[in-house]
Short mmCIF file of C-alpha atoms in Angstrom, two decimals:
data_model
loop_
_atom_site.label_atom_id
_atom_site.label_comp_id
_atom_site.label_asym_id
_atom_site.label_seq_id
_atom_site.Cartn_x
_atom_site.Cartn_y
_atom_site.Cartn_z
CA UNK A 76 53.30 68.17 47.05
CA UNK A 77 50.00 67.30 47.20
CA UNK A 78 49.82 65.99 51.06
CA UNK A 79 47.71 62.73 51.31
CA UNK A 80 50.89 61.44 48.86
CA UNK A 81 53.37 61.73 51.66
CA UNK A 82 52.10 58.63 53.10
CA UNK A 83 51.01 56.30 50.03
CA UNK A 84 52.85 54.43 47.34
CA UNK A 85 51.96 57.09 44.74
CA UNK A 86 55.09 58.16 42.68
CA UNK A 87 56.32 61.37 44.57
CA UNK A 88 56.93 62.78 41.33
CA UNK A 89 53.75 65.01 41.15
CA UNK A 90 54.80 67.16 43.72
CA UNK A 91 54.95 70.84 42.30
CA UNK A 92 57.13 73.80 43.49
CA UNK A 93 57.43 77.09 41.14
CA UNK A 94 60.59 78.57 41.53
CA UNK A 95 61.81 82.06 38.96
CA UNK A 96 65.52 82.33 41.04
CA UNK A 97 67.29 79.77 40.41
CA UNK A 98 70.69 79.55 42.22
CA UNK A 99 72.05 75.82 42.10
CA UNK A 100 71.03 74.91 38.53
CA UNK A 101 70.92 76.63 35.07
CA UNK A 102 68.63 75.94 31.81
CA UNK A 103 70.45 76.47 28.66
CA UNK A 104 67.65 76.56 25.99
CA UNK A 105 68.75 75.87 22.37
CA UNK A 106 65.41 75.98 20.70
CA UNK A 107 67.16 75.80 17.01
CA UNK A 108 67.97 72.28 17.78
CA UNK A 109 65.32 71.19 20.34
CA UNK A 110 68.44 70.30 23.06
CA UNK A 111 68.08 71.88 26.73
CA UNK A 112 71.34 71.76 28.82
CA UNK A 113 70.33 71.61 32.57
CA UNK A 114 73.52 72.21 34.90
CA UNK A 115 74.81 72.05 38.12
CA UNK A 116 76.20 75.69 38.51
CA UNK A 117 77.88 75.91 41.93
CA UNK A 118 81.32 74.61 40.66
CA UNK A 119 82.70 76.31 44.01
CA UNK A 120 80.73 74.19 46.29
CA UNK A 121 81.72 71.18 43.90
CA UNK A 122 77.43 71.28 42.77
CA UNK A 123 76.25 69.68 46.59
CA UNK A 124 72.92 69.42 47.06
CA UNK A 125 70.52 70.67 49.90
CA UNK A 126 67.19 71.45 50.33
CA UNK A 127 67.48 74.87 48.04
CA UNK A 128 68.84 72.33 45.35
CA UNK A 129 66.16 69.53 45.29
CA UNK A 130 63.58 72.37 45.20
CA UNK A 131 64.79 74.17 42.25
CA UNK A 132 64.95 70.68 40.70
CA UNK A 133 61.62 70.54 41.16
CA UNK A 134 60.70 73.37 39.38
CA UNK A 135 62.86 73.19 36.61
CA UNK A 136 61.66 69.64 35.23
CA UNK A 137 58.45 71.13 35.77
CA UNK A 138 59.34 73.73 33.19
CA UNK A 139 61.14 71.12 31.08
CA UNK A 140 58.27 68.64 30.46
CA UNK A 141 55.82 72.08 29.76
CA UNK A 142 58.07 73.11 27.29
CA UNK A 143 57.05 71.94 23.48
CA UNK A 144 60.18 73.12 22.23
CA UNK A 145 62.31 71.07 24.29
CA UNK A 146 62.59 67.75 23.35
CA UNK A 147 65.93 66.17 24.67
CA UNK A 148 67.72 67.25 27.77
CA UNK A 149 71.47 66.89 28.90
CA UNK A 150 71.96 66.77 32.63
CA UNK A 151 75.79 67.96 33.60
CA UNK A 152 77.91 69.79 36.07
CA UNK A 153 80.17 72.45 35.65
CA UNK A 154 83.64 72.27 37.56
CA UNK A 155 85.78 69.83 38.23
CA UNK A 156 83.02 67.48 39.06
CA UNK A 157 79.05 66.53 38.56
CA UNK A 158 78.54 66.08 41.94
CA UNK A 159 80.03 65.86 45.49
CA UNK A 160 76.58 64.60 46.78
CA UNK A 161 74.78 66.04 50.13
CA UNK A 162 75.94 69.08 51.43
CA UNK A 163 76.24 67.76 55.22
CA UNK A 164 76.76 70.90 56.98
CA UNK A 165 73.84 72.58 55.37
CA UNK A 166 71.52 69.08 56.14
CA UNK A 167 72.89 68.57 59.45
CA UNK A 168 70.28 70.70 61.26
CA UNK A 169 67.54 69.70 58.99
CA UNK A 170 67.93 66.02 59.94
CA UNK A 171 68.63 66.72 64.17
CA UNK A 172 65.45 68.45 64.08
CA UNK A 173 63.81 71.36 66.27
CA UNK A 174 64.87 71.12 69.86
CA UNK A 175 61.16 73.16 70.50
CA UNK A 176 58.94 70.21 69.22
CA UNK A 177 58.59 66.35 69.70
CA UNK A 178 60.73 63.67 68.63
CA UNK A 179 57.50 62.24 66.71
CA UNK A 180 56.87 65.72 64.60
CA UNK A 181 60.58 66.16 63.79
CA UNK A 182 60.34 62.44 62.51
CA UNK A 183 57.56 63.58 60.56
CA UNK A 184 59.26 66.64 59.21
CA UNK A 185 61.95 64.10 57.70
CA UNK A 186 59.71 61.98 56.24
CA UNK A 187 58.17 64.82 54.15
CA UNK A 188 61.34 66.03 53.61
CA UNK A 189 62.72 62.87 51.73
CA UNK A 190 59.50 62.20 50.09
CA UNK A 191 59.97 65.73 48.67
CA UNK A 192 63.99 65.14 47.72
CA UNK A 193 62.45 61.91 46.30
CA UNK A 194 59.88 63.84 44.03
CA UNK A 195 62.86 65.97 42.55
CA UNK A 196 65.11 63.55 41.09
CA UNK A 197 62.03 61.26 39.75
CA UNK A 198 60.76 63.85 37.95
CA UNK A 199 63.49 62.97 35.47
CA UNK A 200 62.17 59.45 35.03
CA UNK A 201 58.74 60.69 34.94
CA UNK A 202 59.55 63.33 32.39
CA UNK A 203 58.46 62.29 28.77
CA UNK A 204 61.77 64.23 27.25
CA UNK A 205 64.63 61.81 27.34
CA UNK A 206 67.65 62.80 29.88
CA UNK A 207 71.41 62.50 28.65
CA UNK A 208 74.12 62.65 31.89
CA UNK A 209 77.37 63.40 31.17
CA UNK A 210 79.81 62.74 34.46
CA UNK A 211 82.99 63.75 34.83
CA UNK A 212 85.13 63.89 38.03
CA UNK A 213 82.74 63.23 40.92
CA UNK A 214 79.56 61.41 41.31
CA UNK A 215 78.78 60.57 44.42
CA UNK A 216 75.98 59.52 46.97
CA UNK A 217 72.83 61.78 45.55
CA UNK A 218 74.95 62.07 42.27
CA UNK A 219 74.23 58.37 41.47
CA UNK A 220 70.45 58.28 42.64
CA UNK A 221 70.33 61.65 40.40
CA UNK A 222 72.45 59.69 37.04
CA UNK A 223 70.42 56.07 37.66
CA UNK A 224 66.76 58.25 37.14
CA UNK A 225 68.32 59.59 33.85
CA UNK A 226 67.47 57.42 30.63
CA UNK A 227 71.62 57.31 29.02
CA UNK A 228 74.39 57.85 31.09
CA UNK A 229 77.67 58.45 29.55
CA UNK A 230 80.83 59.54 31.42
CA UNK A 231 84.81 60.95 30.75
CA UNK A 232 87.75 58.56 31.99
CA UNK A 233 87.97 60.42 34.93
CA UNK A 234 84.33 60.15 36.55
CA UNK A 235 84.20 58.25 39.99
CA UNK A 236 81.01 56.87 41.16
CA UNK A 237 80.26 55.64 44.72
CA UNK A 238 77.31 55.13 46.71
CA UNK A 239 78.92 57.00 49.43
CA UNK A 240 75.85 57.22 51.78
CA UNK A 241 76.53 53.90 53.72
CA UNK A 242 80.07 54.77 54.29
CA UNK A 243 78.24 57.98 56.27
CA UNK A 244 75.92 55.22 57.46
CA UNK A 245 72.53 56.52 56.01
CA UNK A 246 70.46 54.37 53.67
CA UNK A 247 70.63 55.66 50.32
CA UNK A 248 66.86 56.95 49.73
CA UNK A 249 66.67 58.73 47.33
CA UNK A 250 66.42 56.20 44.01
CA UNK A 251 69.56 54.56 43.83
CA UNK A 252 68.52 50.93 45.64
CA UNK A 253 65.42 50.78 43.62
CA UNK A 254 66.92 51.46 40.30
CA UNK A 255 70.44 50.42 40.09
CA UNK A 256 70.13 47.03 40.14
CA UNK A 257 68.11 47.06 36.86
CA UNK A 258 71.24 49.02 35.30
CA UNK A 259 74.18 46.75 36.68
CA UNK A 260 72.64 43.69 37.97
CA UNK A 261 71.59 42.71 41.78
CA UNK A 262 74.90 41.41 42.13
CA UNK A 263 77.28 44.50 41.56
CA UNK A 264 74.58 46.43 42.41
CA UNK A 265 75.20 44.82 46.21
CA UNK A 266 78.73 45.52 46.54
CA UNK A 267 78.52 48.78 45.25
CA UNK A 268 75.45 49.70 47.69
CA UNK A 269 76.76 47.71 51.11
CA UNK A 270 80.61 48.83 50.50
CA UNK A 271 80.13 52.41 49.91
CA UNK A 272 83.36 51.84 47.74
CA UNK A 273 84.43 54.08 44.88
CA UNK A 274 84.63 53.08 41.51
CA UNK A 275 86.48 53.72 37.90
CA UNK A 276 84.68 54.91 34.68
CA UNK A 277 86.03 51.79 33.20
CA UNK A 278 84.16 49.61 36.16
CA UNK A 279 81.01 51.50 35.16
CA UNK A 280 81.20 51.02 31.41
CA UNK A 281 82.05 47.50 32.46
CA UNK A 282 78.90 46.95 34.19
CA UNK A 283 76.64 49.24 32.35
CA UNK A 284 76.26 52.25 34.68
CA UNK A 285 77.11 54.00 31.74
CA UNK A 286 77.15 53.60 27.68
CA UNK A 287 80.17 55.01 26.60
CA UNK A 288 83.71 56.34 28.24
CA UNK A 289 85.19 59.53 26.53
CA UNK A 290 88.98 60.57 26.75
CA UNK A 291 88.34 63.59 28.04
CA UNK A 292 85.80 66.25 29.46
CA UNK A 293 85.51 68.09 25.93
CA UNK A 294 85.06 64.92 24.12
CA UNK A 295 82.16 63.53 26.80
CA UNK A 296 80.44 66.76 25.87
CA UNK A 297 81.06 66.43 21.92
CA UNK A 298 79.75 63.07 21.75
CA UNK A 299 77.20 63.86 24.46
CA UNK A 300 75.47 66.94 22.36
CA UNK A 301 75.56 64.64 18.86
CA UNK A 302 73.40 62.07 20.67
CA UNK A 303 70.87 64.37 22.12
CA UNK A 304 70.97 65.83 18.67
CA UNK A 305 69.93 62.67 16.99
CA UNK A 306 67.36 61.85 19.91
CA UNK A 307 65.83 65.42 19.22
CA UNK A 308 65.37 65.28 15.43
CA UNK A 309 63.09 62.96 15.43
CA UNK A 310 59.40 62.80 16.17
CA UNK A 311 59.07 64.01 19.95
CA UNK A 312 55.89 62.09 20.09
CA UNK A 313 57.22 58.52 19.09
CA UNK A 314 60.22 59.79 21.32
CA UNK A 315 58.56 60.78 24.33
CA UNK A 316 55.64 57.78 24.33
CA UNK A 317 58.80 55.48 23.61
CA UNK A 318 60.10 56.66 26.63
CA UNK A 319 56.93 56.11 28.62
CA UNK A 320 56.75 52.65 26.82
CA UNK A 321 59.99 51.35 28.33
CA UNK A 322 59.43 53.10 31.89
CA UNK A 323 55.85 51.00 31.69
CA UNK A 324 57.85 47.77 31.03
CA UNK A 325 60.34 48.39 34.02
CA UNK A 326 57.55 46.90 36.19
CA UNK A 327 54.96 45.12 34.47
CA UNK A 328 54.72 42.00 31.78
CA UNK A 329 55.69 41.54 28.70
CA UNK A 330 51.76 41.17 27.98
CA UNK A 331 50.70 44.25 30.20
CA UNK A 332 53.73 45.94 28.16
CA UNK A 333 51.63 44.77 24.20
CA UNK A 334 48.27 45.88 25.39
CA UNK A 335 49.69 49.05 26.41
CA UNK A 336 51.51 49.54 23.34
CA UNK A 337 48.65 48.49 21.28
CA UNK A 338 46.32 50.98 22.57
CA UNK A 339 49.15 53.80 22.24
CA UNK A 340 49.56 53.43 18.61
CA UNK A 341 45.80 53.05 17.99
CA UNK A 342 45.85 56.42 19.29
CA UNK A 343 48.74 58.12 18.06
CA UNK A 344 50.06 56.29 14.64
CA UNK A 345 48.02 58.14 12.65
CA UNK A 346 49.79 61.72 13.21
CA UNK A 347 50.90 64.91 11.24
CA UNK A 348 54.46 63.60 12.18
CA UNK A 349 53.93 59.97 10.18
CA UNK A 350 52.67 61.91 7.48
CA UNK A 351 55.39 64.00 7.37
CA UNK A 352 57.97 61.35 7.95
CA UNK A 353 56.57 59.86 4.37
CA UNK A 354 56.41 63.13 2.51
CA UNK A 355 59.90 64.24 3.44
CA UNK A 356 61.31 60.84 2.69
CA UNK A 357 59.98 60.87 -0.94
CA UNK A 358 60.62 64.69 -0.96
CA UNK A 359 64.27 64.26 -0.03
CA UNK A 360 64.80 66.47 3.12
CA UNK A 361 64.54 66.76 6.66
CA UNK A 362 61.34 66.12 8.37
CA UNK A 363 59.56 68.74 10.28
CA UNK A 364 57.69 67.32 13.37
CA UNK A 365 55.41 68.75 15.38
CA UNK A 366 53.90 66.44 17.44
CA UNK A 367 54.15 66.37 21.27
CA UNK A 368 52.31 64.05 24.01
#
């Protein structure tokens, strides 16, 4: 990460790590239909997350949003679970600190190390290419600031969310607060956050954490793939500036959001893709876009 951004508001999101061995996460690349499956792969530690994890993450958005050929990504776990959360034995030592230095550097050293866990799970909000989570079983602590960055969240009827950090009494700081409430509301998003309780899939669909509730595991990943599908066969530039559209109107106003807009479509409605939306339509088959931001 670039290092004057440690200590600004600048989005964390540009920091850049290139990683070729990854261990905690896995890209499944299905170029045929434009879908990328990125998933938590350490079913045996129940997909925790250290240092070694928000790194890779790093990298592999990286990879994601360079990739023309991706156009829709579905975030999942493989197990019995998303995702336990931290990995407390493996950060333990990282947050103590070194016994060798000052109290004031190994401060330091935690600061840049959040800022850097930040940077990994907002590089899915930042990413132009739309991200699906399917949850099952566990999501907790850094599972929910990872699901809240995505842009659908859809779960099975046995997913559990909870906001466990308080319960281990650490501010959750890595997304959740500064998102959630815009999913669920300030007011659930308050007793979620200062109870550390767990809650139901039902509870979520209830309060919009996420879209849909499945049966069952197979079905959440059914339903999950024919909805990337649909987000992927159409034009990845009216997708992905879409995208960047509704991130832009997150936190700004309704007329910042129309000038914006305005001056994106005097730039890009006149593309090979809206040409080949109309000549496909009249020809009576399936478009073929081509267009990326």
């Amino acid at each position: 990460m670039e290092g004057s951004l440690f200590f600004t508001n600048t989005t964390p999101s540009t920091s850049i790590l290139k990683i070729t061995d990854y261990k905690y996460l896995r890209l499944d690349k299905n170029y045929s239909t434009f879908v990328a499956e990125l998933v938590l792969c350490r079913s045996k530690q129940y997909n925790s997350m250290d240092d070694d994890f928000y790194n890779e993450f790093i990298s592999i958005y990286d990879e994601i949003q360079n990739d023309p050929k991706i156009r829709c990504v579905i975030l999942r776990g493989e197990g019995k679970g998303l995702t336990a959360g931290l990995n407390l034995g493996k950060i333990a030592p990282l947050i103590t600190g070194d016994s060798e230095v000052s109290q004031s550097q190994n401060n330091l050293d935690l600061f840049k190390m959040i800022r850097r866990w930040q940077a990994s799970l907002d590089k899915i909000n930042k990413c132009s290419k739309p991200t699906i989570a399917l949850i099952h079983g566990a999501c907790i602590g850094g599972g929910v600031d990872m699901i809240t960055a995505c842009d659908i969240r859809l779960c099975s009827s046995d997913a559990k969310f909870s906001i466990r950090e308080t319960k281990l009494s650490i501010i959750a700081d890595l997304g959740t607060l500064q998102r959630i409430s815009k999913i669920v509301g300030s007011g659930f998003a308050r007793e979620l956050a200062l109870t550390g309780k767990d809650i139901d899939a039902k509870t979520a669909e209830r309060f919009n954490l996420v879209n849909h509730v499945y049966p069952d595991h197979d079905t959440l990943l059914s339903e999950g793939r024919k909805l990337a599908l649909s987000i992927a066969q159409n034009s990845p530039l009216v997708v992905q500036a879409t995208k960047l559209t509704l991130n832009h109107a997150d936190d700004h106003t309704i007329d910042e959001g129309l000038y914006r807009v305005a001056l994106q479509n005097a730039a890009f409605l006149k593309s090979d893709d809206l040409n080949e939306s109309a000549t496909s339509f009249f020809e009576k088959r399936q478009p073929i876009f081509k267009c990326n931001l």
